[in-house]
mmCIF file with all atom_site columns, C-alpha atoms in Angstrom:
data_model
loop_
_atom_site.group_PDB
_atom_site.id
_atom_site.type_symbol
_atom_site.label_atom_id
_atom_site.label_alt_id
_atom_site.label_comp_id
_atom_site.label_asym_id
_atom_site.label_entity_id
_atom_site.label_seq_id
_atom_site.pdbx_PDB_ins_code
_atom_site.Cartn_x
_atom_site.Cartn_y
_atom_site.Cartn_z
_atom_site.occupancy
_atom_site.B_iso_or_equiv
_atom_site.pdbx_formal_charge
_atom_site.auth_seq_id
_atom_site.auth_comp_id
_atom_site.auth_asym_id
_atom_site.auth_atom_id
_atom_site.pdbx_PDB_model_num
ATOM 1   C CA . MET A 1 1   ? -118.299 -48.371 -110.614 1.00 34.00 ? 1   MET A CA 1
ATOM 2   C CA . ARG A 1 2   ? -115.654 -44.893 -110.612 1.00 34.00 ? 2   ARG A CA 1
ATOM 3   C CA . SER A 1 3   ? -115.787 -41.682 -110.036 1.00 42.00 ? 3   SER A CA 1
ATOM 4   C CA . GLY A 1 4   ? -115.018 -38.732 -107.424 1.00 46.00 ? 4   GLY A CA 1
ATOM 5   C CA . LEU A 1 5   ? -117.391 -37.756 -104.875 1.00 45.00 ? 5   LEU A CA 1
ATOM 6   C CA . GLY A 1 6   ? -118.895 -34.646 -103.893 1.00 42.00 ? 6   GLY A CA 1
ATOM 7   C CA . ARG A 1 7   ? -118.953 -31.339 -104.473 1.00 40.00 ? 7   ARG A CA 1
ATOM 8   C CA . HIS A 1 8   ? -122.034 -29.265 -102.756 1.00 38.00 ? 8   HIS A CA 1
ATOM 9   C CA . MET A 1 9   ? -125.449 -30.643 -101.278 1.00 35.00 ? 9   MET A CA 1
ATOM 10  C CA . PRO A 1 10  ? -128.660 -28.570 -102.471 1.00 36.00 ? 10  PRO A CA 1
ATOM 11  C CA . ALA A 1 11  ? -131.405 -28.555 -99.906  1.00 36.00 ? 11  ALA A CA 1
ATOM 12  C CA . GLY A 1 12  ? -133.884 -31.226 -101.364 1.00 36.00 ? 12  GLY A CA 1
ATOM 13  C CA . PRO A 1 13  ? -131.274 -34.342 -100.652 1.00 35.00 ? 13  PRO A CA 1
ATOM 14  C CA . ALA A 1 14  ? -129.831 -33.106 -97.540  1.00 35.00 ? 14  ALA A CA 1
ATOM 15  C CA . ALA A 1 15  ? -133.267 -33.806 -95.803  1.00 35.00 ? 15  ALA A CA 1
ATOM 16  C CA . ALA A 1 16  ? -133.440 -37.056 -96.958  1.00 38.00 ? 16  ALA A CA 1
ATOM 17  C CA . GLY A 1 17  ? -130.249 -38.290 -95.008  1.00 42.00 ? 17  GLY A CA 1
ATOM 18  C CA . TYR A 1 18  ? -127.021 -37.798 -93.889  1.00 39.00 ? 18  TYR A CA 1
ATOM 19  C CA . PRO A 1 19  ? -124.834 -35.664 -96.456  1.00 41.00 ? 19  PRO A CA 1
ATOM 20  C CA . MET A 1 20  ? -121.223 -36.030 -97.717  1.00 41.00 ? 20  MET A CA 1
ATOM 21  C CA . PRO A 1 21  ? -118.683 -33.541 -96.493  1.00 40.00 ? 21  PRO A CA 1
ATOM 22  C CA . SER A 1 22  ? -119.032 -30.829 -99.220  1.00 38.00 ? 22  SER A CA 1
ATOM 23  C CA . SER A 1 23  ? -116.155 -29.987 -101.567 1.00 37.00 ? 23  SER A CA 1
ATOM 24  C CA . GLY A 1 24  ? -115.986 -33.480 -102.858 1.00 48.00 ? 24  GLY A CA 1
ATOM 25  C CA . MET A 1 25  ? -114.015 -34.375 -99.612  1.00 51.00 ? 25  MET A CA 1
ATOM 26  C CA . LEU A 1 26  ? -113.651 -37.981 -100.675 1.00 58.00 ? 26  LEU A CA 1
ATOM 27  C CA . GLY A 1 27  ? -112.471 -37.445 -104.312 1.00 57.00 ? 27  GLY A CA 1
ATOM 28  C CA . VAL A 1 28  ? -110.035 -34.307 -103.719 1.00 56.00 ? 28  VAL A CA 1
ATOM 29  C CA . THR A 1 29  ? -108.640 -35.971 -100.532 1.00 60.00 ? 29  THR A CA 1
ATOM 30  C CA . GLU A 1 30  ? -104.947 -37.369 -101.597 1.00 59.00 ? 30  GLU A CA 1
ATOM 31  C CA . LEU A 1 31  ? -104.506 -39.789 -99.188  1.00 68.00 ? 31  LEU A CA 1
ATOM 32  C CA . ASP A 1 32  ? -106.151 -42.952 -98.802  1.00 75.00 ? 32  ASP A CA 1
ATOM 33  C CA . ALA A 1 33  ? -106.181 -43.378 -94.957  1.00 80.00 ? 33  ALA A CA 1
ATOM 34  C CA . ASP A 1 34  ? -107.798 -39.796 -94.874  1.00 81.00 ? 34  ASP A CA 1
ATOM 35  C CA . ARG A 1 35  ? -110.687 -40.799 -97.158  1.00 80.00 ? 35  ARG A CA 1
ATOM 36  C CA . ARG A 1 36  ? -111.479 -44.142 -95.589  1.00 81.00 ? 36  ARG A CA 1
ATOM 37  C CA . ALA A 1 37  ? -111.417 -42.250 -92.070  1.00 85.00 ? 37  ALA A CA 1
ATOM 38  C CA . MET A 1 38  ? -113.915 -39.809 -93.582  1.00 84.00 ? 38  MET A CA 1
ATOM 39  C CA . LEU A 1 39  ? -116.110 -42.514 -94.620  1.00 85.00 ? 39  LEU A CA 1
ATOM 40  C CA . ALA A 1 40  ? -115.895 -44.354 -91.593  1.00 87.00 ? 40  ALA A CA 1
ATOM 41  C CA . ALA A 1 41  ? -116.651 -41.083 -89.506  1.00 89.00 ? 41  ALA A CA 1
ATOM 42  C CA . ALA A 1 42  ? -119.506 -40.880 -91.593  1.00 88.00 ? 42  ALA A CA 1
ATOM 43  C CA . ARG A 1 43  ? -120.745 -44.686 -90.709  1.00 88.00 ? 43  ARG A CA 1
ATOM 44  C CA . ARG A 1 44  ? -120.080 -44.184 -86.914  1.00 89.00 ? 44  ARG A CA 1
ATOM 45  C CA . HIS A 1 45  ? -122.740 -41.055 -87.245  1.00 89.00 ? 45  HIS A CA 1
ATOM 46  C CA . LEU A 1 46  ? -125.398 -43.188 -89.188  1.00 88.00 ? 46  LEU A CA 1
ATOM 47  C CA . ALA A 1 47  ? -128.201 -44.226 -87.769  1.00 89.00 ? 47  ALA A CA 1
ATOM 48  C CA . PRO A 1 48  ? -128.769 -47.839 -88.444  1.00 87.00 ? 48  PRO A CA 1
ATOM 49  C CA . ASP A 1 49  ? -131.550 -47.302 -90.417  1.00 88.00 ? 49  ASP A CA 1
ATOM 50  C CA . GLY A 1 50  ? -130.260 -44.511 -91.829  1.00 91.00 ? 50  GLY A CA 1
ATOM 51  C CA . GLN A 1 51  ? -128.556 -43.364 -95.373  1.00 91.00 ? 51  GLN A CA 1
ATOM 52  C CA . LEU A 1 52  ? -125.905 -41.345 -96.825  1.00 90.00 ? 52  LEU A CA 1
ATOM 53  C CA . ILE A 1 53  ? -126.214 -38.727 -99.259  1.00 90.00 ? 53  ILE A CA 1
ATOM 54  C CA . VAL A 1 54  ? -123.372 -38.515 -102.105 1.00 84.00 ? 54  VAL A CA 1
ATOM 55  C CA . GLU A 1 55  ? -123.023 -36.565 -104.816 1.00 80.00 ? 55  GLU A CA 1
ATOM 56  C CA . TRP A 1 56  ? -120.455 -37.518 -107.304 1.00 78.00 ? 56  TRP A CA 1
ATOM 57  C CA . TYR A 1 57  ? -118.567 -36.632 -110.677 1.00 78.00 ? 57  TYR A CA 1
ATOM 58  C CA . PRO A 1 58  ? -120.125 -39.614 -113.062 1.00 75.00 ? 58  PRO A CA 1
ATOM 59  C CA . PRO A 1 59  ? -117.281 -41.412 -114.715 1.00 76.00 ? 59  PRO A CA 1
ATOM 60  C CA . ALA A 1 60  ? -117.865 -39.597 -118.271 1.00 78.00 ? 60  ALA A CA 1
ATOM 61  C CA . TRP A 1 61  ? -117.296 -36.392 -116.834 1.00 83.00 ? 61  TRP A CA 1
ATOM 62  C CA . PHE A 1 62  ? -113.984 -37.141 -116.480 1.00 85.00 ? 62  PHE A CA 1
ATOM 63  C CA . ASP A 1 63  ? -113.385 -38.057 -119.924 1.00 88.00 ? 63  ASP A CA 1
ATOM 64  C CA . ALA A 1 64  ? -115.553 -34.908 -121.159 1.00 91.00 ? 64  ALA A CA 1
ATOM 65  C CA . ALA A 1 65  ? -114.700 -32.356 -118.569 1.00 93.00 ? 65  ALA A CA 1
ATOM 66  C CA . ALA A 1 66  ? -113.127 -29.488 -120.889 1.00 96.00 ? 66  ALA A CA 1
ATOM 67  C CA . SER A 1 67  ? -111.849 -26.059 -120.452 1.00 97.00 ? 67  SER A CA 1
ATOM 68  C CA . GLY A 1 68  ? -114.572 -23.343 -121.452 1.00 96.00 ? 68  GLY A CA 1
ATOM 69  C CA . GLN A 1 69  ? -117.960 -25.876 -120.416 1.00 95.00 ? 69  GLN A CA 1
ATOM 70  C CA . GLY A 1 70  ? -120.350 -24.365 -118.613 1.00 92.00 ? 70  GLY A CA 1
ATOM 71  C CA . GLY A 1 71  ? -123.722 -23.987 -117.591 1.00 92.00 ? 71  GLY A CA 1
ATOM 72  C CA . ARG A 1 72  ? -125.714 -22.320 -114.945 1.00 93.00 ? 72  ARG A CA 1
ATOM 73  C CA . LEU A 1 73  ? -127.166 -23.286 -111.452 1.00 86.00 ? 73  LEU A CA 1
ATOM 74  C CA . GLY A 1 74  ? -130.065 -21.260 -110.791 1.00 91.00 ? 74  GLY A CA 1
ATOM 75  C CA . GLU A 1 75  ? -128.844 -17.789 -111.026 1.00 94.00 ? 75  GLU A CA 1
ATOM 76  C CA . VAL A 1 76  ? -125.178 -18.623 -110.710 1.00 94.00 ? 76  VAL A CA 1
ATOM 77  C CA . ALA A 1 77  ? -123.202 -18.932 -114.309 1.00 95.00 ? 77  ALA A CA 1
ATOM 78  C CA . ILE A 1 78  ? -120.496 -21.515 -114.192 1.00 94.00 ? 78  ILE A CA 1
ATOM 79  C CA . GLU A 1 79  ? -117.390 -22.093 -116.550 1.00 96.00 ? 79  GLU A CA 1
ATOM 80  C CA . LEU A 1 80  ? -114.859 -24.863 -116.198 1.00 96.00 ? 80  LEU A CA 1
ATOM 81  C CA . ALA A 1 81  ? -111.032 -23.679 -116.964 1.00 97.00 ? 81  ALA A CA 1
ATOM 82  C CA . ASP A 1 82  ? -107.456 -24.904 -116.769 1.00 97.00 ? 82  ASP A CA 1
ATOM 83  C CA . VAL A 1 83  ? -108.363 -28.400 -117.119 1.00 96.00 ? 83  VAL A CA 1
ATOM 84  C CA . VAL A 1 84  ? -105.728 -30.977 -116.735 1.00 95.00 ? 84  VAL A CA 1
ATOM 85  C CA . ARG A 1 85  ? -105.204 -34.700 -116.501 1.00 94.00 ? 85  ARG A CA 1
ATOM 86  C CA . ASP A 1 86  ? -102.546 -36.658 -114.635 1.00 92.00 ? 86  ASP A CA 1
ATOM 87  C CA . GLY A 1 87  ? -103.527 -40.225 -114.502 1.00 90.00 ? 87  GLY A CA 1
ATOM 88  C CA . ASP A 1 88  ? -106.915 -40.418 -112.461 1.00 86.00 ? 88  ASP A CA 1
ATOM 89  C CA . LEU A 1 89  ? -106.621 -36.955 -111.125 1.00 87.00 ? 89  LEU A CA 1
ATOM 90  C CA . LEU A 1 90  ? -108.590 -34.045 -113.216 1.00 90.00 ? 90  LEU A CA 1
ATOM 91  C CA . SER A 1 91  ? -107.446 -30.392 -111.535 1.00 92.00 ? 91  SER A CA 1
ATOM 92  C CA . ALA A 1 92  ? -109.417 -27.451 -112.812 1.00 93.00 ? 92  ALA A CA 1
ATOM 93  C CA . THR A 1 93  ? -111.025 -23.781 -112.066 1.00 95.00 ? 93  THR A CA 1
ATOM 94  C CA . VAL A 1 94  ? -114.676 -23.129 -112.023 1.00 94.00 ? 94  VAL A CA 1
ATOM 95  C CA . HIS A 1 95  ? -115.337 -19.631 -112.264 1.00 96.00 ? 95  HIS A CA 1
ATOM 96  C CA . TYR A 1 96  ? -118.745 -18.567 -111.118 1.00 96.00 ? 96  TYR A CA 1
ATOM 97  C CA . ALA A 1 97  ? -120.899 -15.045 -111.685 1.00 96.00 ? 97  ALA A CA 1
ATOM 98  C CA . ALA A 1 98  ? -123.624 -14.140 -110.263 1.00 95.00 ? 98  ALA A CA 1
ATOM 99  C CA . ARG A 1 99  ? -125.553 -10.292 -109.442 1.00 94.00 ? 99  ARG A CA 1
ATOM 100 C CA . GLY A 1 100 ? -121.895 -8.461  -110.611 1.00 95.00 ? 100 GLY A CA 1
ATOM 101 C CA . ARG A 1 101 ? -119.608 -10.684 -108.758 1.00 96.00 ? 101 ARG A CA 1
ATOM 102 C CA . ARG A 1 102 ? -117.257 -13.269 -109.890 1.00 96.00 ? 102 ARG A CA 1
ATOM 103 C CA . TRP A 1 103 ? -115.365 -15.624 -107.768 1.00 95.00 ? 103 TRP A CA 1
ATOM 104 C CA . HIS A 1 104 ? -113.456 -18.990 -108.364 1.00 95.00 ? 104 HIS A CA 1
ATOM 105 C CA . GLN A 1 105 ? -112.478 -22.609 -106.947 1.00 93.00 ? 105 GLN A CA 1
ATOM 106 C CA . GLU A 1 106 ? -109.599 -24.531 -108.051 1.00 91.00 ? 106 GLU A CA 1
ATOM 107 C CA . PHE A 1 107 ? -110.179 -28.459 -107.118 1.00 86.00 ? 107 PHE A CA 1
ATOM 108 C CA . THR A 1 108 ? -108.361 -31.905 -107.678 1.00 85.00 ? 108 THR A CA 1
ATOM 109 C CA . CYS A 1 109 ? -110.340 -34.620 -107.721 1.00 83.00 ? 109 CYS A CA 1
ATOM 110 C CA . ARG A 1 110 ? -109.811 -38.427 -108.159 1.00 82.00 ? 110 ARG A CA 1
ATOM 111 C CA . ARG A 1 111 ? -111.753 -41.146 -109.848 1.00 82.00 ? 111 ARG A CA 1
ATOM 112 C CA . LEU A 1 112 ? -112.252 -43.303 -107.050 1.00 77.00 ? 112 LEU A CA 1
ATOM 113 C CA . ASP A 1 113 ? -113.137 -47.518 -106.976 1.00 76.00 ? 113 ASP A CA 1
ATOM 114 C CA . LEU A 1 114 ? -116.304 -46.420 -105.539 1.00 78.00 ? 114 LEU A CA 1
ATOM 115 C CA . ASP A 1 115 ? -117.931 -50.114 -105.167 1.00 81.00 ? 115 ASP A CA 1
ATOM 116 C CA . GLY A 1 116 ? -114.556 -50.751 -102.756 1.00 82.00 ? 116 GLY A CA 1
ATOM 117 C CA . LEU A 1 117 ? -114.414 -47.768 -100.891 1.00 81.00 ? 117 LEU A CA 1
ATOM 118 C CA . LEU A 1 118 ? -118.320 -48.120 -100.128 1.00 86.00 ? 118 LEU A CA 1
ATOM 119 C CA . THR A 1 119 ? -117.617 -51.815 -98.812  1.00 87.00 ? 119 THR A CA 1
ATOM 120 C CA . SER A 1 120 ? -114.779 -50.844 -97.369  1.00 86.00 ? 120 SER A CA 1
ATOM 121 C CA . ALA A 1 121 ? -116.746 -48.239 -94.835  1.00 87.00 ? 121 ALA A CA 1
ATOM 122 C CA . ASP A 1 122 ? -119.292 -50.782 -94.380  1.00 89.00 ? 122 ASP A CA 1
ATOM 123 C CA . PHE A 1 123 ? -121.449 -49.432 -96.997  1.00 92.00 ? 123 PHE A CA 1
ATOM 124 C CA . ALA A 1 124 ? -124.167 -50.590 -99.721  1.00 91.00 ? 124 ALA A CA 1
ATOM 125 C CA . PHE A 1 125 ? -125.305 -48.597 -102.468 1.00 89.00 ? 125 PHE A CA 1
ATOM 126 C CA . ASP A 1 126 ? -128.997 -47.892 -101.975 1.00 92.00 ? 126 ASP A CA 1
ATOM 127 C CA . ARG A 1 127 ? -130.791 -45.907 -104.941 1.00 92.00 ? 127 ARG A CA 1
ATOM 128 C CA . ARG A 1 128 ? -130.012 -43.055 -107.439 1.00 89.00 ? 128 ARG A CA 1
ATOM 129 C CA . LEU A 1 129 ? -131.651 -39.705 -106.263 1.00 90.00 ? 129 LEU A CA 1
ATOM 130 C CA . THR A 1 130 ? -131.870 -37.746 -109.386 1.00 86.00 ? 130 THR A CA 1
ATOM 131 C CA . PRO A 1 131 ? -132.241 -38.206 -113.197 1.00 84.00 ? 131 PRO A CA 1
ATOM 132 C CA . ASP A 1 132 ? -129.324 -37.160 -113.681 1.00 77.00 ? 132 ASP A CA 1
ATOM 133 C CA . ARG A 1 133 ? -127.847 -39.587 -111.582 1.00 76.00 ? 133 ARG A CA 1
ATOM 134 C CA . ALA A 1 134 ? -125.282 -37.712 -110.179 1.00 79.00 ? 134 ALA A CA 1
ATOM 135 C CA . TRP A 1 135 ? -127.257 -37.885 -106.014 1.00 85.00 ? 135 TRP A CA 1
ATOM 136 C CA . PHE A 1 136 ? -127.033 -41.666 -104.885 1.00 88.00 ? 136 PHE A CA 1
ATOM 137 C CA . SER A 1 137 ? -127.308 -42.807 -101.822 1.00 91.00 ? 137 SER A CA 1
ATOM 138 C CA . VAL A 1 138 ? -125.567 -45.642 -99.614  1.00 91.00 ? 138 VAL A CA 1
ATOM 139 C CA . ARG A 1 139 ? -126.944 -47.875 -96.476  1.00 92.00 ? 139 ARG A CA 1
ATOM 140 C CA . PRO A 1 140 ? -125.013 -49.531 -94.094  1.00 92.00 ? 140 PRO A CA 1
ATOM 141 C CA . ARG A 1 141 ? -124.243 -52.942 -94.489  1.00 87.00 ? 141 ARG A CA 1
ATOM 142 C CA . ARG A 1 142 ? -125.226 -54.346 -91.056  1.00 74.00 ? 142 ARG A CA 1
ATOM 143 C CA . MET A 1 143 ? -127.404 -52.632 -88.974  1.00 58.00 ? 143 MET A CA 1
ATOM 144 C CA . GLY A 1 144 ? -125.718 -50.990 -86.172  1.00 49.00 ? 144 GLY A CA 1
#
């Protein structure tokens, strides 16, 4: 699997386990060493029978993401703008609007070799958590 990880954490899946850092920290961290350090920290803090909850940008998202795409998340209108690709990196700005207010967030995310990344941090894929396959869980490969 290849993808960027994380964006935000809704209340439902967060209650099921240990949530990934918000704002796509694994996918937007430039240095592999920093990404490995974040996963190692999550692994150290996870109970032996615990699970890590992860949101990712599915691989098809990287190919399909385009300026002008959008939708709604509850009452918040969302629109993607300024999409730029550079190899495995995708940079863009997300515009949000709700209750007469507007704000934006610039980001860069990276496609990741998810299987290799999780294996190197002593995690194994557990299961998909949402029908859109955006949320999944991983568990420690070894207990303890």
